[in-house]
Structures are given as structure tokens and as C-alpha cells.
Tab-separated table of C-alpha atoms in Angstrom:
chain	number	residue	atom	x	y	z
A	1	MET	CA	14.853	19.729	-20.193
A	2	GLU	CA	14.634	16.178	-22.114
A	3	GLY	CA	15.557	13.056	-21.068
A	4	ILE	CA	16.399	11.831	-17.451
A	5	ASP	CA	18.141	15.301	-16.876
A	6	ARG	CA	14.423	16.875	-16.470
A	7	TRP	CA	14.324	14.628	-13.278
A	8	ILE	CA	16.996	17.057	-11.533
A	9	PRO	CA	15.573	20.801	-11.138
A	10	HIS	CA	13.330	21.015	-7.967
A	11	SER	CA	10.093	21.476	-8.241
A	12	ALA	CA	8.216	24.095	-5.601
A	13	MET	CA	7.483	21.290	-3.213
A	14	THR	CA	11.118	19.650	-3.447
A	15	ASP	CA	13.145	23.156	-3.589
A	16	PRO	CA	14.441	23.112	-0.012
A	17	GLY	CA	15.010	27.060	-0.178
A	18	ARG	CA	17.397	28.243	2.439
A	19	HIS	CA	18.171	24.477	3.700
A	20	ALA	CA	20.026	23.981	0.478
A	21	ASN	CA	23.413	24.760	2.277
A	22	ALA	CA	22.493	22.180	4.972
A	23	ILE	CA	21.801	19.327	2.653
A	24	ALA	CA	25.094	20.248	0.558
A	25	ALA	CA	26.606	19.062	3.632
A	26	LEU	CA	25.265	15.544	3.836
A	27	PRO	CA	26.849	12.556	1.999
A	28	SER	CA	25.811	11.575	-1.273
A	29	GLU	CA	25.225	7.837	-0.830
A	30	VAL	CA	21.730	6.815	-1.301
A	31	GLY	CA	21.591	4.242	1.805
A	32	ALA	CA	23.373	7.522	4.123
A	33	LEU	CA	20.709	10.038	3.063
A	34	ILE	CA	17.982	7.565	4.027
A	35	GLN	CA	19.164	7.041	7.623
A	36	ILE	CA	19.541	10.787	7.952
A	37	ILE	CA	15.724	11.057	6.997
A	38	GLN	CA	14.798	8.561	9.036
A	39	GLY	CA	16.460	10.597	11.773
A	40	VAL	CA	14.407	13.427	11.263
A	41	LEU	CA	10.833	11.951	10.272
A	42	ILE	CA	8.333	10.110	12.130
A	43	HIS	CA	4.862	8.288	10.089
A	44	SER	CA	1.743	9.586	11.829
A	45	ASP	CA	0.344	5.925	11.447
A	46	TRP	CA	3.081	4.599	13.450
A	47	VAL	CA	3.835	6.918	16.169
A	48	ARG	CA	2.864	4.370	18.910
A	49	GLU	CA	5.157	2.061	17.923
A	50	TYR	CA	7.959	4.825	18.733
A	51	GLY	CA	6.320	5.217	22.312
A	52	LEU	CA	4.751	8.320	21.302
A	53	ASP	CA	1.029	9.488	21.753
A	54	GLU	CA	-1.003	9.657	18.556
A	55	THR	CA	-3.915	12.018	20.558
A	56	LYS	CA	-0.812	15.312	20.234
A	57	LEU	CA	0.066	15.012	16.629
A	58	ASN	CA	-0.198	18.311	15.099
A	59	SER	CA	-1.578	19.543	11.899
A	60	THR	CA	1.192	19.123	9.907
A	61	ALA	CA	1.054	15.003	10.424
A	62	ARG	CA	-1.020	14.322	7.351
A	63	THR	CA	-0.348	17.095	5.597
A	64	THR	CA	2.161	16.870	2.823
A	65	LEU	CA	4.261	20.105	3.392
A	66	PRO	CA	6.811	21.745	0.847
A	67	ILE	CA	10.624	20.225	1.620
A	68	ALA	CA	11.193	23.933	2.868
A	69	GLU	CA	8.313	24.073	5.285
A	70	ARG	CA	9.103	20.223	6.299
A	71	LEU	CA	12.762	21.448	6.915
A	72	ASN	CA	11.625	24.353	9.108
A	73	ASP	CA	9.393	21.917	11.114
A	74	VAL	CA	12.497	19.933	11.684
A	75	LEU	CA	15.135	22.348	12.819
A	76	SER	CA	12.001	24.302	14.816
A	77	ARG	CA	11.940	20.808	17.150
A	78	ASP	CA	15.851	20.301	17.435
A	79	PRO	CA	18.044	23.273	15.629
A	80	ARG	CA	21.169	20.826	15.277
A	81	PRO	CA	22.619	19.585	11.869
A	82	LEU	CA	20.162	17.077	9.917
A	83	SER	CA	22.868	14.637	10.400
A	84	ILE	CA	22.031	14.556	14.455
A	85	GLN	CA	19.678	11.540	14.384
A	86	ARG	CA	16.630	12.998	16.682
A	87	SER	CA	14.537	11.158	19.416
A	88	ALA	CA	11.292	9.924	18.212
A	89	ASP	CA	9.912	13.217	20.166
A	90	LYS	CA	11.859	15.637	18.120
A	91	ARG	CA	10.876	14.461	14.782
A	92	SER	CA	8.895	16.088	12.561
A	93	VAL	CA	5.497	13.845	11.890
A	94	GLY	CA	4.831	12.920	8.110
A	95	THR	CA	3.538	10.238	5.653
A	96	CYS	CA	5.444	7.922	3.423
A	97	ARG	CA	4.913	10.870	0.758
A	98	ASP	CA	7.060	13.219	3.104
A	99	TYR	CA	9.908	10.781	3.134
A	100	ALA	CA	9.958	9.957	-0.131
A	101	MET	CA	9.793	13.821	-0.899
A	102	MET	CA	12.629	14.545	1.138
A	103	LEU	CA	14.863	11.699	-0.582
A	104	CYS	CA	13.689	13.112	-4.144
A	105	SER	CA	15.058	16.606	-2.965
A	106	PHE	CA	18.136	15.555	-1.528
A	107	LEU	CA	19.325	13.800	-4.519
A	108	ARG	CA	18.324	16.728	-6.671
A	109	CYS	CA	20.425	18.728	-4.467
A	110	LYS	CA	23.373	16.100	-5.368
A	111	GLY	CA	22.631	16.468	-8.977
A	112	VAL	CA	21.015	12.795	-9.333
A	113	PRO	CA	17.547	12.587	-11.166
A	114	ALA	CA	14.977	11.513	-8.731
A	115	ARG	CA	11.167	11.474	-8.632
A	116	MET	CA	8.214	10.211	-6.666
A	117	ARG	CA	6.096	7.407	-7.280
A	118	CYS	CA	2.810	6.805	-5.769
A	119	GLY	CA	1.202	3.259	-6.084
A	120	PHE	CA	0.996	0.012	-3.572
A	121	ALA	CA	3.901	-1.878	-1.550
A	122	ALA	CA	3.448	-5.452	-0.594
A	123	TYR	CA	5.532	-5.601	2.153
A	124	PHE	CA	3.488	-3.791	5.006
A	125	SER	CA	1.061	-6.545	5.061
A	126	ASN	CA	-0.884	-9.107	3.246
A	127	ALA	CA	-2.717	-6.647	0.849
A	128	TRP	CA	-1.215	-3.913	-1.454
A	129	GLU	CA	-0.966	-0.750	0.573
A	130	ASP	CA	-1.198	2.550	-0.520
A	131	HIS	CA	2.224	4.167	-0.577
A	132	TRP	CA	4.455	6.302	-2.264
A	133	VAL	CA	8.403	5.884	-2.639
A	134	CYS	CA	11.183	7.719	-4.388
A	135	GLU	CA	13.289	6.359	-7.527
A	136	TYR	CA	16.417	7.466	-8.777
A	137	TRP	CA	18.240	7.162	-11.885
A	138	ASP	CA	20.975	4.658	-11.606
A	139	SER	CA	23.698	5.836	-13.715
A	140	SER	CA	25.926	2.673	-13.447
A	141	ALA	CA	23.021	0.686	-14.352
A	142	GLY	CA	21.346	2.428	-16.694
A	143	GLU	CA	17.924	2.353	-14.965
A	144	TRP	CA	15.736	3.986	-12.391
A	145	CYS	CA	16.182	2.366	-8.760
A	146	LEU	CA	13.133	1.887	-6.235
A	147	CYS	CA	14.136	3.410	-2.504
A	148	ASP	CA	11.608	3.637	0.279
A	149	PRO	CA	13.450	5.784	3.212
A	150	GLN	CA	10.555	4.938	5.319
A	151	ILE	CA	11.547	1.399	6.023
A	152	ASP	CA	13.467	1.251	9.514
A	153	GLN	CA	14.395	-0.752	11.852
A	154	MET	CA	11.405	-0.925	13.818
A	155	LEU	CA	9.655	-1.341	10.188
A	156	ARG	CA	12.350	-4.233	9.058
A	157	GLN	CA	11.502	-6.379	12.279
A	158	ARG	CA	7.525	-5.467	12.740
A	159	SER	CA	7.122	-6.554	8.831
A	160	GLN	CA	10.170	-8.808	8.122
A	161	ILE	CA	11.877	-6.645	5.726
A	162	SER	CA	14.641	-7.944	4.470
A	163	PHE	CA	15.786	-6.168	1.448
A	164	ASP	CA	17.694	-2.925	1.243
A	165	PRO	CA	15.356	0.413	1.335
A	166	ALA	CA	17.789	1.657	-0.790
A	167	ASN	CA	16.719	-0.887	-3.701
A	168	VAL	CA	13.397	-2.269	-3.339
A	169	PRO	CA	12.722	-5.041	-5.282
A	170	ARG	CA	10.171	-4.592	-8.491
A	171	GLN	CA	7.998	-6.809	-7.386
A	172	SER	CA	7.482	-5.956	-3.687
A	173	PHE	CA	6.165	-2.213	-5.470
A	174	MET	CA	3.467	-1.715	-8.255
A	175	SER	CA	3.116	2.039	-9.454
A	176	ALA	CA	-0.554	2.737	-9.905
A	177	GLY	CA	-0.344	2.265	-13.202
A	178	GLU	CA	0.830	-1.454	-12.862
A	179	ALA	CA	-1.791	-2.368	-10.743
A	180	TRP	CA	-4.485	-0.154	-12.739
A	181	LEU	CA	-3.814	-2.598	-16.072
A	182	GLU	CA	-3.908	-5.721	-13.525
A	183	CYS	CA	-6.614	-5.538	-12.130
A	184	ARG	CA	-8.488	-4.745	-15.830
A	185	ARG	CA	-6.729	-7.810	-17.285
A	186	ALA	CA	-8.343	-9.697	-14.260
A	187	ARG	CA	-4.713	-10.656	-12.928
A	188	ALA	CA	-5.131	-9.030	-9.950
A	189	ASP	CA	-8.052	-8.432	-7.151
A	190	PRO	CA	-9.009	-4.757	-7.076
A	191	THR	CA	-10.087	-5.452	-3.178
A	192	SER	CA	-6.139	-6.363	-2.243
A	193	PHE	CA	-5.288	-2.616	-3.308
A	194	GLY	CA	-6.041	0.434	-1.042
A	195	HIS	CA	-5.650	1.851	2.435
A	196	GLY	CA	-7.360	-0.015	5.394
A	197	ASN	CA	-10.979	-0.969	4.827
A	198	VAL	CA	-10.945	1.424	1.757
A	199	THR	CA	-10.045	-0.801	-1.234
A	200	GLY	CA	-11.153	-1.732	-4.376
A	201	LEU	CA	-10.980	-0.257	-8.375
A	202	TRP	CA	-11.907	3.128	-7.403
A	203	PHE	CA	-8.937	3.420	-5.182
A	204	VAL	CA	-6.408	2.264	-7.770
A	205	LYS	CA	-7.909	4.871	-10.141
A	206	ILE	CA	-7.153	7.209	-7.211
A	207	ASN	CA	-3.383	6.366	-7.113
A	208	VAL	CA	-3.357	6.390	-10.999
A	209	LEU	CA	-4.592	10.060	-11.118
A	210	ARG	CA	-1.827	10.749	-8.243
A	211	ASP	CA	1.032	9.242	-10.185
A	212	HIS	CA	0.212	10.760	-13.338
A	213	TYR	CA	0.053	14.104	-11.610
A	214	VAL	CA	3.354	13.642	-9.347
A	215	LEU	CA	5.548	12.306	-13.152
A	216	SER	CA	4.305	16.104	-14.063
A	217	GLY	CA	5.588	17.708	-11.065
A	218	ARG	CA	2.312	18.024	-9.269
A	219	GLU	CA	3.552	16.010	-5.918
A	220	THR	CA	-0.148	17.055	-4.257
A	221	SER	CA	-3.239	17.640	-6.046
A	222	SER	CA	-7.199	17.658	-5.203
A	223	TRP	CA	-6.842	13.743	-5.368
A	224	ASP	CA	-5.480	13.798	-2.060
A	225	ARG	CA	-8.662	14.024	-0.319
A	226	TRP	CA	-10.138	10.796	-1.255
A	227	ARG	CA	-10.907	9.971	2.395
A	228	ASP	CA	-13.343	13.208	1.945
A	229	ALA	CA	-15.151	11.538	-1.206
A	230	PRO	CA	-18.764	10.003	-0.038
A	231	GLN	CA	-19.618	6.801	-0.629
A	232	PRO	CA	-21.932	7.381	-3.838
A	233	LYS	CA	-18.491	9.028	-5.761
A	234	ARG	CA	-16.016	5.959	-4.638
A	235	ALA	CA	-16.875	4.474	-7.863
A	236	VAL	CA	-15.443	3.852	-11.353
A	237	THR	CA	-17.873	4.457	-14.520
A	238	GLY	CA	-17.669	3.358	-17.737
A	239	SER	CA	-16.797	6.610	-19.385
A	240	GLU	CA	-13.287	7.076	-17.642
A	241	LEU	CA	-12.326	3.351	-18.530
A	242	GLU	CA	-10.679	4.691	-21.689
A	243	LEU	CA	-8.724	7.507	-20.209
A	244	LEU	CA	-7.445	5.457	-16.938
A	245	ASP	CA	-6.514	2.686	-19.153
A	246	ALA	CA	-4.451	5.535	-21.358
A	247	LEU	CA	-2.882	7.440	-18.108
A	248	ALA	CA	-1.712	3.865	-16.520
A	249	ALA	CA	-0.069	2.546	-19.668
A	250	ASN	CA	1.779	5.844	-19.873
A	251	PRO	CA	1.389	7.796	-16.917
A	252	GLU	CA	4.655	10.113	-18.147
A	253	GLN	CA	2.238	11.513	-20.571
A	254	PRO	CA	1.626	15.505	-20.619
A	255	LEU	CA	-0.519	16.051	-17.821
A	256	VAL	CA	-4.482	15.782	-18.307
A	257	GLU	CA	-6.076	18.468	-16.053
A	258	ILE	CA	-8.741	16.285	-14.152
A	259	ALA	CA	-11.967	18.034	-11.780
A	260	PRO	CA	-11.790	17.059	-8.210
A	261	ASP	CA	-15.660	15.945	-8.721
A	262	TRP	CA	-14.704	13.225	-11.806
């Protein structure tokens, strides 16, 4: 399938399986879907903000699950329809990628071209924070629209976010490739990109690879284990630059298989 419509069929990760009928009953408007997702998910990094005990998180908290499995988890905690907002302690605990993947799955179920993107958000702190969002094709405008279903009322207040999560300004989110090229052109400081105290060009490299993979239908990859990388591996070598420059400039090119220890 060519062009925009290639982003309508599900991947193995976004296929809702037996939950397709439940999703079909949901509204089609993007903002409404975002609110529904916020009512069934909670982010593992923010559980304390919702009054939960972070020491009691289970193994799914930082594991990106296929949507069919994630919805199994949602309904095992509360079997009511997905449109009913759960209390925080009854929601499935995941990460930003789970929010983005769920919106991507719901939109594809509605026949809307949608995909996930890996990059960096400027709206959580003064730095560019490692983050995943969803893009959908706005046919009326003829362009991709950025959405961040993670931005609920708590995050709006905490981070003073004023924009609509269904329409994230492009200047507020930088795809990994854009970040890489800005750093390479000395227009951005690599240490301002990362996750927590892990920052720098090496982290930008990791997200360049992850964004390339997701645009090839690989929503998860070996690069998700970046936390396990030993310090000597947290570097970018001169031999890597040409390929990374090419992937950053054209992340939608045919998949380049890269060894996990590269």
C-alpha cells in the first residue's frame, strides 16, 4: 500500500484483536479518543502525582505491550466499557509509548492514517525530554497532525501546558531526526536532549534509530534497552555518522537492520 493509506492497516503491535468491536463503539473525534485513553492508562513515572504507591508497580509498567494485551490488562482491572473513566488505581500502568500506541490503534480502527513518532518534547521541563507521540493524517488540512494523549489535566497544571493535546505545536516536539540534525549543525546543545540524567548525542542516536524503526512498522526494538548499555557503549563513533545523518534526514527510508551492540 502506497502513500498515506499505508498507515491505516495495523501492525502486530497496534492490532486490537478481540477488542476491535469495543473500539468501534467509541467516538471517532480525536479529542474524545484522547480523553478515553487518559481514563484507562496512567504513566509509570507519574504514579505518585496520582496518589499511588510506585513501589507496587507490576512488570507491565515499563514494558510496551501490544495493544491487544494492553487492553486485556485494562479490562482485567475494570471490565466496564472503555469509555468509562477509571480511578487512577484501576488504570493500566505504562509509558508515553503506550499512550501513543493506543491512540494510533484507535485511529487506525476508525480508518484514519496514524503512526507513532519517537523524539523529544519541550513541554515537560526546560530540557528536550525523550518522548513518544502519535501523528494522524488530517485530510482537511492535507498534513500530519501531532497528538499527545498523555497530556491530561494533571500534566497541564504541573507543566503549565496550554495547547490542545490533539494538536501539539510542531515547535514543542522535535522528531529524533530533527534533533540529530540540529545538533550536528551546532544549532542545538546535545546535552539538552535525553531522559533524566542520561543526555547527549548518544541518546539522540538511540531515538534516531527508534524513530526509523517505528516508521518501518517496528514499534519496539532492541534499542529500547538503552538503560542497560554500559558506559563505554554510550558514545557515537565517527563511522556511525554517515548512516545516522541519512536516517535522520529520511527516517521513512526502507528499514536498515542495525545490530543491538552497534
